[in-house]
Amino acid sequence: MQLTDTEKAMRDGEGGEAVAAAMDLLIRYGNALGAERLVETDNVAGAFNASTPSVRKIAENGMAEVFSKLNLDSDKTVEIPQMAARTCQLITGIDDQNWALQGADPQMVQMQRDSEAFVGKRGVNLMATCTPYQVGNVPTFGEHCAWMESSAVIYCNGALGGRTNVEGKESTGAAALTGRIPYWGYHLTENRYGNRHIRVDVPVRSMLDWGLLGYFTGEMVEENIPVLEGDLAGVDLVKLKHFGAAAASSGGVEMYHIPGHTPEARIADEAFGTSRAEDFHVYDAAARKKMYDTLQSAEDRKVDFIMLGCPHNSIEQVGRIAHLLDGKRLHPDVALWVHTPRAIRTVAERSGYVARIEAAGGKVMSDTCPAISRRLPEGVRVIATDSAKQAHYLPAIAKVQGWFGSLEACIEAGLTGTWKGDF
Amino acid sequence: MVSGRAEGEALVTTQTISGWGGINERDGSIIERRHELVGQSFAGKILVFPGAKGSSGWSAFFHMTRINGVAPAAMLFTRMTTKMALGAVVTRVPSMTDFDQDVFDTIRTGDIVSVDADAGEVVIKHRAEG
């Protein structure tokens, strides 16, 4: 891999031991990929804090050791300097305020706080959300980024036209300290064109519709780049957030085009570049129903937990939940948690949404989600969620039964304790 | 791809593997319920598989298998992705891709396989019985 003089100097230790360790990792990683060079980045989203029991032993030796080992893959514990690139923390394991409700161990809470103090002092913005693009990190068109979190990566590439691969804990640590990442995959224009075609023959309008279309898309194209055309409307931030998270869960999609709506394709020809996909997958009413059925992993209709906010909810989504719960009470056997970034929670409190959700018996959580934290209310057996991603992952992770449906179906199940569904 | 040499028993699957949510990083076992290797451990084995899928936590989980002493002895895979490349690098085991034969046809679970990632050679030393 070709290195610039600046990068060679970093490798040789001119920026200190941590920067040298970071450059060493990027060289190993870039060579493994077969990348020709590195590219500059000033936008890193990674996982830097310590919040899980598996990290506890390392954290006992100090947070510099956590960063050295887990974020730089360095055997030697090095002193960690200020981040060179703009850097934020993604979703984490513990809700800093509602940790007791989660059932988190106070020692773990303290460890997470200590680690956040450590990285915060070094310039990591503790957004603590899977949706940094909702709370101040919105990549510009063409911006080279180094992001983790599959639902954020697909949003960055597909919805915004930023450029990132799915990075990991070590490569984001190295990128944060060097401002570099391998120039490979989605950083290159020629790798961003569509190579699969999806024709949408059934109206896609609601959040439920967009989630089901996303899940279908991932099933059909796996890790390829779909171009979607047809009866689509109502494209906005929350729909693309939901669509992308679903497609990234069922298939590992990291990039897509919706001609006329997403920035790299004003028309379909632009989406495909020179190589138009000949065959297309048809999304029709039968495909829609099949996806809906696929996402159900429950048999018992008595529901005891409603999980909302995956990916983390927008302020409008929190407001909508408050509206649907207004003046009502959740069934006494049901817990309902809404997940939203902490910054949005502050606005939701000020707007009265949090109070209205709590008056109905629900909770508004931040910083985490049950799939990441592996913490649910005690004794939960059957969950319902409006998130295709959560329906895909949570039943396996938490060993629970899962229902998937619209927000309205989830709220109804919360109020009655019984799942009716949408079909 | 990642240099080094290793010899050991092969564990072969034609299904991609998830890191986060797919493996137990404390004992090196596959935990994904619908995976054909569910319950089996890759610790100390030559893992032959198509590559990585799922969450961006892939590298971090395989990284932890090394720290916990339950990493595979080597990894042979067919589909290059950033998850796979970074995961192999931080797991620090000999890793190879881009083979001139179909590894899933050639190598069977239980075969004793030697991997020389520096020379770019995979040799089946001893066939599994049956």
Coordinates of C-alpha atoms in Angstrom, one line a residue, chain B residues 3-130:
Chain B
S3 CA 0.7 -14.1 7.2
G4 CA 1.8 -17.1 9.2
R5 CA 1.6 -20.9 9.3
A6 CA -0.8 -23.2 11.1
E7 CA -1.8 -26.8 11.1
G8 CA -5.0 -28.3 12.5
E9 CA -8.3 -29.9 12.0
A10 CA -10.6 -28.3 9.5
L11 CA -14.1 -27.0 10.4
V12 CA -16.0 -26.3 7.1
T13 CA -19.2 -24.4 6.5
T14 CA -20.7 -23.0 3.4
Q15 CA -22.6 -20.5 5.5
T16 CA -21.3 -17.0 6.4
I17 CA -20.7 -16.4 10.1
S18 CA -21.9 -13.5 12.3
G19 CA -19.6 -12.0 14.9
W20 CA -21.8 -10.0 17.3
G21 CA -24.9 -12.3 18.0
G22 CA -23.4 -15.2 16.1
I23 CA -20.5 -16.5 18.3
N24 CA -19.7 -16.9 21.9
E25 CA -16.4 -15.1 22.3
R26 CA -15.6 -16.9 25.6
D27 CA -15.5 -20.5 24.1
G28 CA -15.3 -19.9 20.4
S29 CA -18.6 -21.6 19.6
I30 CA -21.2 -20.7 17.0
I31 CA -24.5 -19.6 18.7
E32 CA -26.6 -18.5 15.8
R33 CA -29.7 -20.6 16.0
R34 CA -30.2 -21.3 12.3
H35 CA -26.5 -21.8 11.6
E36 CA -25.4 -25.4 10.5
L37 CA -22.5 -25.2 13.0
V38 CA -24.6 -24.1 16.0
G39 CA -23.0 -25.4 19.2
Q40 CA -19.7 -26.3 17.6
S41 CA -16.4 -24.5 18.5
F42 CA -13.8 -23.2 16.1
A43 CA -11.2 -22.8 18.8
G44 CA -7.9 -24.1 17.5
K45 CA -9.4 -25.3 14.2
I46 CA -8.8 -24.3 10.6
L47 CA -12.0 -22.4 9.9
V48 CA -13.2 -22.7 6.3
F49 CA -16.1 -20.5 5.5
P50 CA -17.4 -17.9 2.9
G51 CA -16.8 -14.9 5.2
A52 CA -18.4 -12.5 7.6
K53 CA -22.0 -11.3 7.9
G54 CA -24.0 -9.2 10.2
S55 CA -23.0 -6.4 12.6
S56 CA -20.0 -4.2 12.5
G57 CA -19.0 -5.7 15.8
W58 CA -17.5 -8.7 13.8
S59 CA -13.9 -7.8 14.3
A60 CA -14.3 -6.9 18.0
F61 CA -15.9 -10.3 18.7
F62 CA -13.2 -12.3 16.9
H63 CA -10.6 -10.0 18.5
M64 CA -12.0 -11.2 21.9
T65 CA -11.6 -14.8 20.9
R66 CA -7.9 -14.2 20.6
I67 CA -7.7 -12.4 23.9
N68 CA -9.7 -15.3 25.5
G69 CA -7.5 -18.0 23.8
V70 CA -10.3 -19.5 21.7
A71 CA -9.5 -18.1 18.3
P72 CA -9.4 -20.4 15.2
A73 CA -5.9 -21.6 14.2
A74 CA -6.3 -20.2 10.7
M75 CA -9.1 -18.8 8.5
L76 CA -9.8 -19.7 4.9
F77 CA -12.6 -17.7 3.3
T78 CA -13.9 -16.8 -0.1
R79 CA -15.7 -13.4 0.2
M80 CA -13.6 -10.3 1.0
T81 CA -15.3 -7.6 3.0
T82 CA -14.1 -4.9 5.4
K83 CA -15.5 -7.0 8.3
M84 CA -13.6 -10.1 7.2
A85 CA -10.3 -8.3 6.5
L86 CA -10.3 -6.3 9.8
G87 CA -11.5 -9.4 11.7
A88 CA -8.7 -11.6 10.3
V89 CA -6.1 -8.9 11.0
V90 CA -7.0 -8.4 14.7
T91 CA -7.5 -12.1 15.3
R92 CA -3.9 -12.4 14.1
V93 CA -4.2 -15.9 12.7
P94 CA -2.9 -17.0 9.2
S95 CA -5.7 -16.1 6.8
M96 CA -6.1 -16.7 3.1
T97 CA -8.6 -16.0 0.3
D98 CA -8.8 -16.1 -3.5
F99 CA -8.1 -19.9 -4.0
D100 CA -7.5 -21.6 -7.3
Q101 CA -9.8 -24.5 -6.2
D102 CA -13.2 -24.7 -4.6
V103 CA -12.2 -25.0 -0.9
F104 CA -15.7 -26.2 0.0
D105 CA -15.4 -29.1 -2.5
T106 CA -11.8 -29.9 -1.5
I107 CA -11.7 -29.6 2.3
R108 CA -13.9 -31.6 4.6
T109 CA -14.6 -31.1 8.3
G110 CA -12.1 -33.2 10.2
D111 CA -9.4 -33.2 7.6
I112 CA -6.0 -32.2 9.0
V113 CA -4.9 -29.2 7.0
S114 CA -1.8 -27.2 7.0
V115 CA -1.9 -23.5 6.0
D116 CA 1.1 -21.5 4.9
A117 CA -0.2 -18.0 4.3
D118 CA 3.3 -16.7 3.5
A119 CA 3.8 -19.2 0.6
G120 CA 0.1 -19.1 -0.3
E121 CA -0.3 -22.9 0.2
V122 CA -3.0 -25.0 1.7
V123 CA -2.2 -28.8 2.0
I124 CA -4.5 -31.5 3.2
K125 CA -2.2 -33.7 5.3
H126 CA -4.7 -36.3 6.4
R127 CA -8.2 -37.1 5.3
A128 CA -11.0 -37.4 7.8
E129 CA -12.5 -40.9 7.8
G130 CA -15.8 -41.6 6.1

